[in-house]
């Protein structure tokens, strides 16, 4: 009796604490938590911005280091970079605004057809959601560019101070956190506001109404929110392709014009393409990454909300709010745990007086990431227990917690795999550097080999994550009340994706750190700072190359899981529209197989468009640089100043022209495939052939896109750091034959890692999102 009494008291305390947590995470409590945490994320970004702003560029001394650095040349360069980035983004986003307006009308018309009737309210809200997603993506890109331009010159100032390693590192890192937190907070806030505004029209969040039947209002609300992801994907694709073409055309042109044509460093002030190169770092690596990561968060949160609503409907869960709101709560937790991870980094990195490093800055970054990840595990467990607890399946929440941990472990695995293949401390990059000693060809062969090998481990990791998360969810105890079959598998993969993205703000901070450090190094070279300053920024730039590669691997992994979710959401939507089972796609049907081949072709054709665009634009830059050197010989003797603006305008015009073709391909191809095969199905009497063909196209495009993106990102990063490794003095150091071969590999890898590769994971999510929104067009 005594033991039973203790047990009952323990259960009572447990139930009391659970009830308290549930009251906090009730509908109103979850709303307040999401809203307040989003505001906290924006406030934290502002706090970090003010810390960076304490570094002054206007006087001979800065307020943190009192370095006495002469900033007159630096300010001139800073102004040129800012003006170039502003003008390009103004032109690019003007084109994007026209696209939003034109395509928004198409979205309005196509999504107004619901259940064989025309409902302008449904289409109108989806179009509003689409426009909101596009505008938020533009704002995210502008924040990324403004923060990067603001911080790169200040990082240069700190690198010239008495404690350069610590101060320069922390300036770049804090600037990265400004973008990470403002973007995560903004995306969550806008989606939260949209969902509640739409709920005014659709009335009820619960997918099961008071009469026990499916509440169509809630399902239509989810479908309208899908437009938000489509708007974000569209602008992210244009931003990633346009910015990628700009940054790599300028980079390749500056590399070839400087090191090959004139035998000077790429960032030498005598190089006419150098300002275009520095502008490109901001509009390509930072602005485009901002829009890209916003799109990732939006698409994955919305797909998880849709799958949560669908599962709750099938399982007949009376209160489905927790399953719908869970993705937003996880991203609210992301702001808190990532802030703790950033605060844990502190003032650690430093240099000994003799030049030896006390701490590896990449290990410091990983330490902060480990803190954020550890806290996210705790928060994730609490959120799943409180929001995903179902009385009919009391252990379901624990299964979903396990799914989240699978995603978290996969994220850490992606970071390690990408580091292994792109950091010159490990064998793959050193193999490429050693191959450079025997010529340019062997460097290229080694890089291609490393890139292809690097696809194996991430694919195995993605495969294990999808299958294990699916079965963890499938064994949760939730069943389809109409068939009695398990129904939690797809939502389990959605929760795994949420687990992977539970530290997105910290990952984005690491990503933006790289281009800021790279830009700071270029400013050091252009403003003729001492070699010791360049040594500090070069070391941080090498770390930045690794962080960029790791975050690209992270982005590809999350894109793979998200594409699977979006594909599943598309299948569910077709079934909901037609009222007929749509669970499987038979690729033995010739038309479906052909559509799959077309999907794979889209990936390769898109990659070709992106890479050849960089090549053509770089040729224009090299031609212009050669013309200036020939017509103005005083440039080399420093008697004349190069015309930097001419190269900036050439690259900007070229990027804006070249980004149209791959963008139109991504938007138009899935619609063309679906409509064409729908007409073929009507002519041949094959039911739902358009919908099945689009599903086949999505499957093949996703598989081909994941492999292609992994290859391009890793090969490009490995080539880049192989060059950096040679420049540390290995194999003869700078200006050796090995260095020349390494420069060739880096040049080939530039459009791989910064244009085509990062664009492809946006492409595969764009294809999935556009088919989800446009599904009615493909139906009989």
XYZ file of C-alpha atoms in Angstrom, residues 80 125 241 331 360 364 429 460 488 512 660 777:
12
model
C 31.987 51.279 -53.942
C -5.963 33.997 -50.223
C 20.744 32.006 -59.772
C 11.216 27.257 -34.953
C 40.879 26.662 -34.109
C 34.903 27.147 -31.612
C 41.512 18.075 -50.051
C 23.262 6.854 -47.064
C 1.976 8.383 -38.585
C 27.177 34.164 -43.454
C 15.876 34.495 -66.847
C -4.249 22.016 -63.495
